[in-house]
GROMACS .gro file of C-alpha atoms in nm:
model
  273
    1MET     CA    1   2.639  -4.425   4.192
    2PRO     CA    2   2.822  -4.641   3.901
    3ARG     CA    3   2.985  -4.389   3.688
    4PHE     CA    4   2.706  -4.516   3.322
    5LEU     CA    5   2.428  -4.400   3.563
    6ALA     CA    6   2.601  -4.052   3.650
    7ALA     CA    7   2.703  -3.986   3.307
    8LEU     CA    8   2.319  -4.027   3.187
    9LEU     CA    9   2.234  -3.800   3.470
   10LEU     CA   10   2.485  -3.511   3.381
   11LEU     CA   11   2.350  -3.600   2.991
   12GLY     CA   12   1.971  -3.533   3.094
   13LEU     CA   13   2.059  -3.178   3.306
   14ALA     CA   14   2.211  -3.114   3.027
   15CYS     CA   15   1.979  -3.156   2.780
   16ASN     CA   16   1.718  -2.982   3.061
   17ALA     CA   17   1.906  -2.685   3.045
   18HIS     CA   18   1.922  -2.630   2.700
   19ALA     CA   19   1.545  -2.785   2.654
   20ASP     CA   20   1.446  -2.465   2.916
   21SER     CA   21   1.693  -2.186   2.760
   22TYR     CA   22   1.568  -1.855   2.822
   23LEU     CA   23   1.508  -1.773   2.449
   24THR     CA   24   1.414  -2.098   2.326
   25ARG     CA   25   1.175  -2.080   2.580
   26LEU     CA   26   1.087  -1.748   2.491
   27LEU     CA   27   1.089  -1.783   2.085
   28ASN     CA   28   1.081  -2.115   1.988
   29LYS     CA   29   0.770  -2.138   1.832
   30PRO     CA   30   0.809  -2.350   1.548
   31VAL     CA   31   0.449  -2.286   1.336
   32PRO     CA   32   0.441  -2.143   0.942
   33GLY     CA   33   0.548  -1.757   1.052
   34GLY     CA   34   0.687  -1.830   1.353
   35VAL     CA   35   1.037  -1.882   1.488
   36ALA     CA   36   1.281  -2.263   1.556
   37VAL     CA   37   1.507  -2.218   1.778
   38VAL     CA   38   1.802  -2.458   1.653
   39ASP     CA   39   2.106  -2.530   1.910
   40LEU     CA   40   2.433  -2.510   1.667
   41GLY     CA   41   2.661  -2.658   1.976
   42THR     CA   42   2.944  -2.503   2.124
   43ALA     CA   43   3.217  -2.341   1.890
   44THR     CA   44   3.458  -2.091   1.984
   45GLN     CA   45   3.368  -1.936   1.656
   46ALA     CA   46   3.016  -1.763   1.578
   47PRO     CA   47   2.909  -2.036   1.310
   48LYS     CA   48   2.727  -1.931   1.012
   49ALA     CA   49   2.410  -2.133   0.975
   50SER     CA   50   2.138  -2.092   0.592
   51TYR     CA   51   1.738  -2.190   0.569
   52GLN     CA   52   1.662  -2.216   0.252
   53GLY     CA   53   1.977  -2.144   0.103
   54LYS     CA   54   1.943  -1.814   0.310
   55PRO     CA   55   2.201  -1.628   0.590
   56VAL     CA   56   2.050  -1.691   0.939
   57LEU     CA   57   2.086  -1.511   1.248
   58VAL     CA   58   2.277  -1.670   1.520
   59VAL     CA   59   2.357  -1.566   1.854
   60ARG     CA   60   2.506  -1.691   2.156
   61GLU     CA   61   2.310  -1.798   2.495
   62GLN     CA   62   2.569  -1.915   2.724
   63ASN     CA   63   2.817  -2.162   2.587
   64ASN     CA   64   2.572  -2.267   2.304
   65TRP     CA   65   2.531  -2.075   1.976
   66LEU     CA   66   2.194  -2.101   1.878
   67ALA     CA   67   2.027  -1.985   1.456
   68ILE     CA   68   1.724  -1.808   1.563
   69VAL     CA   69   1.504  -1.941   1.176
   70GLY     CA   70   1.284  -1.739   1.036
   71ILE     CA   71   0.996  -1.993   0.952
   72PRO     CA   72   0.798  -1.838   0.588
   73LEU     CA   73   0.358  -1.873   0.625
   74THR     CA   74   0.393  -2.039   0.254
   75VAL     CA   75   0.600  -2.344   0.492
   76LYS     CA   76   0.416  -2.608   0.518
   77PRO     CA   77   0.348  -2.861   0.859
   78GLY     CA   78   0.619  -3.125   0.934
   79ASN     CA   79   1.027  -3.127   0.906
   80GLN     CA   80   1.259  -2.881   0.789
   81GLN     CA   81   1.624  -2.832   0.761
   82ILE     CA   82   1.908  -2.565   0.810
   83SER     CA   83   2.253  -2.619   0.718
   84SER     CA   84   2.552  -2.512   0.928
   85GLY     CA   85   2.910  -2.601   0.840
   86ASN     CA   86   2.884  -2.949   0.721
   87ARG     CA   87   2.610  -2.963   0.871
   88ASN     CA   88   2.248  -3.049   0.858
   89LEU     CA   89   1.983  -2.964   1.125
   90SER     CA   90   1.632  -3.055   1.119
   91PHE     CA   91   1.310  -2.893   1.360
   92SER     CA   92   0.951  -2.964   1.283
   93VAL     CA   93   0.726  -2.702   1.201
   94GLY     CA   94   0.296  -2.730   1.322
   95ASN     CA   95   0.018  -2.645   1.301
   96LYS     CA   96  -0.134  -2.341   1.274
   97LYS     CA   97  -0.498  -2.174   1.130
   98TYR     CA   98  -0.529  -1.834   1.069
   99PRO     CA   99  -0.859  -1.645   1.061
  100GLU     CA  100  -1.014  -1.525   0.784
  101GLN     CA  101  -1.074  -1.061   0.802
  102HIS     CA  102  -1.276  -0.910   0.500
  103ILE     CA  103  -1.193  -0.577   0.453
  104THR     CA  104  -1.351  -0.289   0.222
  105LEU     CA  105  -1.233  -0.047   0.065
  106LYS     CA  106  -1.397   0.285  -0.153
  107ASN     CA  107  -1.076   0.315  -0.378
  108THR     CA  108  -1.093   0.000  -0.642
  109ARG     CA  109  -0.772   0.060  -0.753
  110GLN     CA  110  -0.577  -0.051  -0.433
  111VAL     CA  111  -0.815  -0.411  -0.444
  112ASN     CA  112  -0.791  -0.374  -0.817
  113PRO     CA  113  -0.463  -0.150  -0.941
  114ASN     CA  114  -0.446  -0.004  -1.340
  115PRO     CA  115  -0.118  -0.097  -1.526
  116ALA     CA  116   0.075   0.180  -1.475
  117ASP     CA  117   0.031   0.108  -1.136
  118LEU     CA  118   0.097  -0.256  -1.156
  119LYS     CA  119   0.426  -0.129  -1.315
  120ARG     CA  120   0.477   0.142  -0.989
  121ILE     CA  121   0.386  -0.160  -0.780
  122ASP     CA  122   0.723  -0.398  -0.931
  123GLU     CA  123   0.932  -0.138  -0.902
  124GLU     CA  124   0.827  -0.048  -0.568
  125LEU     CA  125   0.824  -0.476  -0.442
  126ALA     CA  126   1.211  -0.498  -0.582
  127VAL     CA  127   1.268  -0.217  -0.384
  128GLN     CA  128   1.182  -0.326  -0.096
  129LEU     CA  129   1.289  -0.641  -0.116
  130ARG     CA  130   1.608  -0.546  -0.141
  131ALA     CA  131   1.578  -0.457   0.196
  132TYR     CA  132   1.436  -0.737   0.352
  133ARG     CA  133   1.653  -0.979   0.253
  134SER     CA  134   1.984  -0.765   0.304
  135PHE     CA  135   2.253  -0.910   0.639
  136SER     CA  136   2.478  -0.710   0.818
  137PRO     CA  137   2.743  -0.903   1.034
  138GLY     CA  138   2.604  -0.744   1.356
  139THR     CA  139   2.420  -0.922   1.641
  140PRO     CA  140   2.153  -0.739   1.755
  141SER     CA  141   2.129  -0.559   2.114
  142ASN     CA  142   1.853  -0.740   2.224
  143LEU     CA  143   1.632  -1.029   2.041
  144LEU     CA  144   1.361  -0.916   2.329
  145LEU     CA  145   1.118  -0.612   2.162
  146ASP     CA  146   0.927  -0.337   2.260
  147LYS     CA  147   0.647  -0.202   2.149
  148PRO     CA  148   0.633   0.021   1.880
  149VAL     CA  149   0.318   0.251   2.005
  150ASN     CA  150   0.057   0.143   2.266
  151GLY     CA  151  -0.266   0.089   2.208
  152PRO     CA  152  -0.471  -0.227   2.129
  153LEU     CA  153  -0.430  -0.421   1.794
  154SER     CA  154  -0.658  -0.430   1.526
  155SER     CA  155  -0.501  -0.702   1.348
  156ARG     CA  156  -0.304  -0.976   1.387
  157PHE     CA  157  -0.054  -1.125   1.184
  158GLY     CA  158  -0.132  -1.423   0.881
  159VAL     CA  159  -0.505  -1.332   0.883
  160ARG     CA  160  -0.610  -1.439   0.565
  161ARG     CA  161  -0.755  -1.129   0.387
  162PHE     CA  162  -1.023  -1.041   0.165
  163PHE     CA  163  -1.030  -0.729  -0.020
  164ASN     CA  164  -1.402  -0.633  -0.106
  165GLY     CA  165  -1.445  -1.006  -0.197
  166GLU     CA  166  -1.146  -1.099  -0.280
  167GLU     CA  167  -0.871  -1.290  -0.151
  168ARG     CA  168  -0.466  -1.140  -0.125
  169ASN     CA  169  -0.159  -1.236   0.044
  170PRO     CA  170  -0.210  -1.287   0.405
  171HIS     CA  171  -0.145  -0.975   0.653
  172ALA     CA  172   0.242  -1.032   0.694
  173GLY     CA  173   0.235  -0.772   1.052
  174LEU     CA  174   0.009  -0.645   1.362
  175ASP     CA  175  -0.197  -0.411   1.281
  176PHE     CA  176  -0.184  -0.147   1.619
  177ALA     CA  177  -0.583   0.093   1.675
  178VAL     CA  178  -0.373   0.440   1.745
  179PRO     CA  179  -0.454   0.788   1.648
  180ALA     CA  180  -0.310   0.970   1.345
  181GLY     CA  181   0.005   1.149   1.426
  182THR     CA  182   0.110   0.875   1.756
  183PRO     CA  183   0.464   0.883   1.693
  184ILE     CA  184   0.617   0.551   1.627
  185LYS     CA  185   0.911   0.396   1.821
  186THR     CA  186   1.186   0.132   1.746
  187PRO     CA  187   1.163  -0.113   1.870
  188ALA     CA  188   1.526  -0.219   1.933
  189ALA     CA  189   1.831  -0.008   1.862
  190GLY     CA  190   1.935  -0.042   1.478
  191LYS     CA  191   2.006   0.146   1.144
  192VAL     CA  192   1.741   0.284   0.855
  193ILE     CA  193   1.799   0.107   0.539
  194LEU     CA  194   1.552   0.244   0.310
  195THR     CA  195   1.214   0.498   0.322
  196GLY     CA  196   0.958   0.568   0.095
  197ASN     CA  197   0.649   0.635  -0.030
  198TYR     CA  198   0.471   0.297  -0.190
  199PHE     CA  199   0.151   0.197  -0.348
  200PHE     CA  200   0.046  -0.033  -0.113
  201ASN     CA  201   0.227   0.038   0.199
  202GLY     CA  202   0.184   0.513   0.225
  203ASN     CA  203   0.539   0.629   0.407
  204THR     CA  204   0.773   0.335   0.490
  205VAL     CA  205   1.118   0.257   0.691
  206PHE     CA  206   1.287  -0.030   0.727
  207VAL     CA  207   1.512  -0.063   1.065
  208ASP     CA  208   1.795  -0.339   1.039
  209HIS     CA  209   1.867  -0.425   1.410
  210GLY     CA  210   2.139  -0.704   1.203
  211GLN     CA  211   2.212  -0.991   1.065
  212GLY     CA  212   1.862  -0.940   0.886
  213PHE     CA  213   1.633  -0.903   1.125
  214ILE     CA  214   1.427  -0.615   1.048
  215SER     CA  215   1.114  -0.445   1.141
  216MET     CA  216   0.913  -0.255   0.907
  217PHE     CA  217   0.686   0.028   0.941
  218CYS     CA  218   0.401   0.176   0.779
  219HIS     CA  219   0.141   0.386   0.656
  220MET     CA  220   0.269   0.673   0.855
  221SER     CA  221   0.197   1.086   0.762
  222LYS     CA  222   0.545   1.111   0.796
  223ILE     CA  223   0.891   0.944   0.791
  224ASP     CA  224   1.193   1.118   1.068
  225VAL     CA  225   1.462   0.933   1.008
  226GLN     CA  226   1.740   0.949   0.682
  227VAL     CA  227   1.889   0.587   0.514
  228GLY     CA  228   2.242   0.543   0.712
  229GLN     CA  229   2.103   0.680   1.055
  230THR     CA  230   2.227   0.519   1.362
  231LEU     CA  231   1.906   0.450   1.608
  232ALA     CA  232   1.897   0.402   1.995
  233ARG     CA  233   1.606   0.193   2.163
  234GLY     CA  234   1.291   0.352   2.200
  235ALA     CA  235   1.415   0.602   1.899
  236VAL     CA  236   1.082   0.775   1.690
  237VAL     CA  237   1.062   0.684   1.251
  238GLY     CA  238   0.779   0.886   1.194
  239LYS     CA  239   0.383   0.925   1.346
  240VAL     CA  240   0.105   0.724   1.270
  241GLY     CA  241  -0.095   0.726   0.912
  242SER     CA  242  -0.322   0.601   0.666
  243THR     CA  243  -0.179   0.640   0.392
  244GLY     CA  244  -0.106   0.416   0.085
  245ARG     CA  245  -0.442   0.087   0.112
  246ALA     CA  246  -0.559   0.154   0.449
  247THR     CA  247  -0.890   0.225   0.568
  248GLY     CA  248  -0.783   0.453   0.849
  249PRO     CA  249  -0.561   0.584   1.159
  250HIS     CA  250  -0.294   0.275   1.242
  251MET     CA  251   0.034   0.144   1.248
  252HIS     CA  252   0.157  -0.198   1.078
  253TRP     CA  253   0.455  -0.343   1.226
  254ASN     CA  254   0.642  -0.640   1.016
  255ILE     CA  255   0.916  -0.826   1.198
  256SER     CA  256   1.150  -1.066   0.901
  257LEU     CA  257   1.415  -1.308   0.942
  258ASN     CA  258   1.614  -1.471   0.674
  259ASP     CA  259   1.294  -1.287   0.436
  260ALA     CA  260   1.042  -1.473   0.597
  261ARG     CA  261   0.777  -1.252   0.767
  262VAL     CA  262   0.686  -1.347   1.129
  263ASP     CA  263   0.513  -1.321   1.371
  264PRO     CA  264   0.623  -0.937   1.557
  265ALA     CA  265   0.390  -1.082   1.816
  266ILE     CA  266   0.683  -1.364   1.949
  267PHE     CA  267   0.899  -1.077   2.018
  268ILE     CA  268   0.722  -0.910   2.241
  269GLY     CA  269   0.568  -1.204   2.446
  270ALA     CA  270   0.247  -1.123   2.271
  271PHE     CA  271   0.232  -1.485   2.056
  272GLN     CA  272  -0.172  -1.683   2.032
  273PRO     CA  273  -0.080  -2.028   2.031
   0.00000   0.00000   0.00000
């Protein structure tokens, strides 16, 4: 076989091997609210990467470094770029249409808060955004997650929400319909970085899995962990409840990557295209 043909064959095999890489096949869902897996090459040390000015999770798979990029729901379909060293690397974001959900709340303050409520909401939002933006150096123990509870989904990620007929922010997580008091388990090892009781979210726990890969659980009836506590996979963080803006007991779970709320279903193999 001529040398140049052999070289082309080897190059094709290498490209196919990467295209079929385990994490790429499982996690690469480049849509608004999804995840892009971007090849960073074969550097000796872990390269750094950023997207929209925020640091990105980088992991190694075999000989390649991969950037695991969270794509905000607000991103429009088209080309996007991450930065790594002196390089700009592109990926394409496809379209995804999310359905609507209409919810009726008896407590109208949960739809149109009064001035005192708004002051509290703003203060609490600032605290929670700091948690979402935290970036610890440790690599996550696993990117493939367990469900925090076993039960049916009552609301999917990205749903456009209308409360008492008024549109509010899209649903930024998954809701599981499970009874009050059901234990909520962390889907992977991590460290508790924030707990609190908030106007909209009720009793809430943030768990940092490493490099900006963060779980948030809310509407809990009880919190069973403390800030700074290190958790093994499957450790109980609290109990299901209906605190905050909720129509009944359920478990709400967010996943955040590089301060972008993304669909947790991607990491449990239940993503719907």
